[in-house]
PDB file of C-alpha atoms in Angstrom:
ATOM      1  CA  UNK A   1      89.957 102.114 111.993  1.00  0.00           C
ATOM      2  CA  UNK A   2      91.426 105.454 113.075  1.00  0.00           C
ATOM      3  CA  UNK A   3      92.855 107.506 110.248  1.00  0.00           C
ATOM      4  CA  UNK A   4      95.580 110.143 110.429  1.00  0.00           C
ATOM      5  CA  UNK A   5      94.431 113.678 111.148  1.00  0.00           C
ATOM      6  CA  UNK A   6      93.693 115.652 108.016  1.00  0.00           C
ATOM      7  CA  UNK A   7      94.169 119.330 107.180  1.00  0.00           C
ATOM      8  CA  UNK A   8      91.341 121.488 108.544  1.00  0.00           C
ATOM      9  CA  UNK A   9      91.118 123.576 105.360  1.00  0.00           C
ATOM     10  CA  UNK A  10      87.950 122.850 103.398  1.00  0.00           C
ATOM     11  CA  UNK A  11      88.492 120.316 100.629  1.00  0.00           C
ATOM     12  CA  UNK A  12      92.116 119.598 101.513  1.00  0.00           C
ATOM     13  CA  UNK A  13      92.760 115.834 101.682  1.00  0.00           C
ATOM     14  CA  UNK A  14      96.384 116.051 102.873  1.00  0.00           C
ATOM     15  CA  UNK A  15      97.670 114.788 106.198  1.00  0.00           C
ATOM     16  CA  UNK A  16      98.095 117.416 108.914  1.00  0.00           C
ATOM     17  CA  UNK A  17     101.646 118.165 110.057  1.00  0.00           C
ATOM     18  CA  UNK A  18     101.142 121.472 111.926  1.00  0.00           C
ATOM     19  CA  UNK A  19      98.702 123.036 114.385  1.00  0.00           C
ATOM     20  CA  UNK A  20      97.434 126.624 114.230  1.00  0.00           C
ATOM     21  CA  UNK A  21      96.500 128.277 117.510  1.00  0.00           C
ATOM     22  CA  UNK A  22      95.242 131.807 118.076  1.00  0.00           C
ATOM     23  CA  UNK A  23      96.228 133.810 121.156  1.00  0.00           C
ATOM     24  CA  UNK A  24      93.466 136.401 121.072  1.00  0.00           C
ATOM     25  CA  UNK A  25      94.755 138.427 124.034  1.00  0.00           C
ATOM     26  CA  UNK A  26      98.066 139.039 122.228  1.00  0.00           C
ATOM     27  CA  UNK A  27      96.606 139.220 118.679  1.00  0.00           C
ATOM     28  CA  UNK A  28      98.972 136.423 117.700  1.00  0.00           C
ATOM     29  CA  UNK A  29      98.576 133.375 115.485  1.00  0.00           C
ATOM     30  CA  UNK A  30     100.991 130.510 116.195  1.00  0.00           C
ATOM     31  CA  UNK A  31     101.794 127.756 113.677  1.00  0.00           C
ATOM     32  CA  UNK A  32     103.814 124.975 115.245  1.00  0.00           C
ATOM     33  CA  UNK A  33     104.382 121.235 115.006  1.00  0.00           C
ATOM     34  CA  UNK A  34     101.278 119.035 115.088  1.00  0.00           C
ATOM     35  CA  UNK A  35      99.802 118.883 118.589  1.00  0.00           C
ATOM     36  CA  UNK A  36      99.660 115.440 120.202  1.00  0.00           C
ATOM     37  CA  UNK A  37      95.837 115.607 120.340  1.00  0.00           C
ATOM     38  CA  UNK A  38      93.222 117.532 118.387  1.00  0.00           C
ATOM     39  CA  UNK A  39      92.025 120.316 120.661  1.00  0.00           C
ATOM     40  CA  UNK A  40      89.022 122.595 120.368  1.00  0.00           C
ATOM     41  CA  UNK A  41      89.838 126.047 118.965  1.00  0.00           C
ATOM     42  CA  UNK A  42      92.933 124.814 117.130  1.00  0.00           C
ATOM     43  CA  UNK A  43      93.298 123.895 113.470  1.00  0.00           C
ATOM     44  CA  UNK A  44      95.398 121.121 111.970  1.00  0.00           C
ATOM     45  CA  UNK A  45      97.147 122.106 108.744  1.00  0.00           C
ATOM     46  CA  UNK A  46      99.090 120.310 106.007  1.00  0.00           C
ATOM     47  CA  UNK A  47     102.546 121.631 105.149  1.00  0.00           C
ATOM     48  CA  UNK A  48     101.528 123.821 102.164  1.00  0.00           C
ATOM     49  CA  UNK A  49      98.752 125.490 104.167  1.00  0.00           C
ATOM     50  CA  UNK A  50     100.979 125.872 107.258  1.00  0.00           C
ATOM     51  CA  UNK A  51     103.689 127.578 105.184  1.00  0.00           C
ATOM     52  CA  UNK A  52     101.340 129.864 103.204  1.00  0.00           C
ATOM     53  CA  UNK A  53      99.150 130.998 106.121  1.00  0.00           C
ATOM     54  CA  UNK A  54      98.940 134.735 106.732  1.00  0.00           C
ATOM     55  CA  UNK A  55      97.705 136.428 109.908  1.00  0.00           C
ATOM     56  CA  UNK A  56      94.815 138.912 110.001  1.00  0.00           C
ATOM     57  CA  UNK A  57      95.732 142.582 109.653  1.00  0.00           C
ATOM     58  CA  UNK A  58      97.162 143.880 112.933  1.00  0.00           C
ATOM     59  CA  UNK A  59      98.075 140.407 114.150  1.00  0.00           C
ATOM     60  CA  UNK A  60     101.514 138.862 114.576  1.00  0.00           C
ATOM     61  CA  UNK A  61     102.262 135.463 113.055  1.00  0.00           C
ATOM     62  CA  UNK A  62     104.702 133.163 114.858  1.00  0.00           C
ATOM     63  CA  UNK A  63     105.694 130.231 112.668  1.00  0.00           C
ATOM     64  CA  UNK A  64     107.820 127.168 113.444  1.00  0.00           C
ATOM     65  CA  UNK A  65     111.132 127.512 111.555  1.00  0.00           C
ATOM     66  CA  UNK A  66     111.959 123.824 111.148  1.00  0.00           C
ATOM     67  CA  UNK A  67     110.535 121.211 108.852  1.00  0.00           C
ATOM     68  CA  UNK A  68     107.053 119.908 109.502  1.00  0.00           C
ATOM     69  CA  UNK A  69     107.241 116.126 109.695  1.00  0.00           C
ATOM     70  CA  UNK A  70     104.289 113.749 109.766  1.00  0.00           C
ATOM     71  CA  UNK A  71     103.686 112.374 113.239  1.00  0.00           C
ATOM     72  CA  UNK A  72     105.061 108.914 114.039  1.00  0.00           C
ATOM     73  CA  UNK A  73     102.517 106.094 114.325  1.00  0.00           C
ATOM     74  CA  UNK A  74     101.007 105.716 117.757  1.00  0.00           C
ATOM     75  CA  UNK A  75     100.042 102.532 119.550  1.00  0.00           C
ATOM     76  CA  UNK A  76      96.437 103.249 118.525  1.00  0.00           C
ATOM     77  CA  UNK A  77      97.520 103.336 114.865  1.00  0.00           C
ATOM     78  CA  UNK A  78      99.292  99.996 115.214  1.00  0.00           C
ATOM     79  CA  UNK A  79      96.298  98.391 116.936  1.00  0.00           C
ATOM     80  CA  UNK A  80      93.971  99.724 114.217  1.00  0.00           C
ATOM     81  CA  UNK A  81      96.284  98.362 111.528  1.00  0.00           C
ATOM     82  CA  UNK A  82      96.404  94.933 113.193  1.00  0.00           C
ATOM     83  CA  UNK A  83      92.592  94.871 113.404  1.00  0.00           C
ATOM     84  CA  UNK A  84      92.286  95.808 109.727  1.00  0.00           C
ATOM     85  CA  UNK A  85      94.664  92.991 108.749  1.00  0.00           C
ATOM     86  CA  UNK A  86      92.674  90.506 110.862  1.00  0.00           C
ATOM     87  CA  UNK A  87      89.415  91.675 109.252  1.00  0.00           C
ATOM     88  CA  UNK A  88      90.878  91.312 105.756  1.00  0.00           C
ATOM     89  CA  UNK A  89      92.147  87.798 106.559  1.00  0.00           C
ATOM     90  CA  UNK A  90      88.734  86.483 107.622  1.00  0.00           C
ATOM     91  CA  UNK A  91      87.351  83.930 105.187  1.00  0.00           C
ATOM     92  CA  UNK A  92      84.633  85.141 102.868  1.00  0.00           C
ATOM     93  CA  UNK A  93      81.387  83.192 102.985  1.00  0.00           C
ATOM     94  CA  UNK A  94      80.923  81.209  99.780  1.00  0.00           C
ATOM     95  CA  UNK A  95      78.253  82.547  97.427  1.00  0.00           C
ATOM     96  CA  UNK A  96      75.048  80.512  97.254  1.00  0.00           C
ATOM     97  CA  UNK A  97      74.763  78.206  94.272  1.00  0.00           C
ATOM     98  CA  UNK A  98      73.129  79.937  91.279  1.00  0.00           C
ATOM     99  CA  UNK A  99      70.588  77.108  91.037  1.00  0.00           C
ATOM    100  CA  UNK A 100      69.284  77.836  94.535  1.00  0.00           C
ATOM    101  CA  UNK A 101      66.428  80.324  94.031  1.00  0.00           C
ATOM    102  CA  UNK A 102      65.080  80.349  97.575  1.00  0.00           C
ATOM    103  CA  UNK A 103      65.020  83.891  98.931  1.00  0.00           C
ATOM    104  CA  UNK A 104      67.585  84.462 101.654  1.00  0.00           C
ATOM    105  CA  UNK A 105      67.626  87.400 103.962  1.00  0.00           C
ATOM    106  CA  UNK A 106      70.676  87.984 106.073  1.00  0.00           C
ATOM    107  CA  UNK A 107      71.464  90.445 108.798  1.00  0.00           C
ATOM    108  CA  UNK A 108      74.786  91.906 109.835  1.00  0.00           C
ATOM    109  CA  UNK A 109      74.766  94.688 112.390  1.00  0.00           C
ATOM    110  CA  UNK A 110      72.220  97.310 111.384  1.00  0.00           C
ATOM    111  CA  UNK A 111      72.337  96.336 107.679  1.00  0.00           C
ATOM    112  CA  UNK A 112      69.977  93.870 106.079  1.00  0.00           C
ATOM    113  CA  UNK A 113      70.781  91.874 102.924  1.00  0.00           C
ATOM    114  CA  UNK A 114      67.775  91.622 100.639  1.00  0.00           C
ATOM    115  CA  UNK A 115      67.827  89.057  97.842  1.00  0.00           C
ATOM    116  CA  UNK A 116      67.541  90.436  94.298  1.00  0.00           C
ATOM    117  CA  UNK A 117      64.119  90.177  92.681  1.00  0.00           C
ATOM    118  CA  UNK A 118      63.989  88.151  89.478  1.00  0.00           C
TER     119      UNK A 118
END
């Protein structure tokens, strides 16, 4: 399932609402609304980090004046949500009876279920 974009700052778990872009030729840092797609050489920021960002010495900082709002859900988000609901609604296989002590090995994808040793 696709998750919302997160802040690029190390250790920050918040959702990104702004994008930081550097214009090296003009020595300018631009903080604006979240870009539609994550691009190389840009950084997604949460609201506290977008508001507290400072530019390097000698650089100009251009910052969006309005509120930073979380992006609306996309079609991809809705499809991922529908798939997660379908996955959660699938019936769970019943557990084997506790009296059955025959070893069972199952396989699902690249994972292998190994029976506990007694």
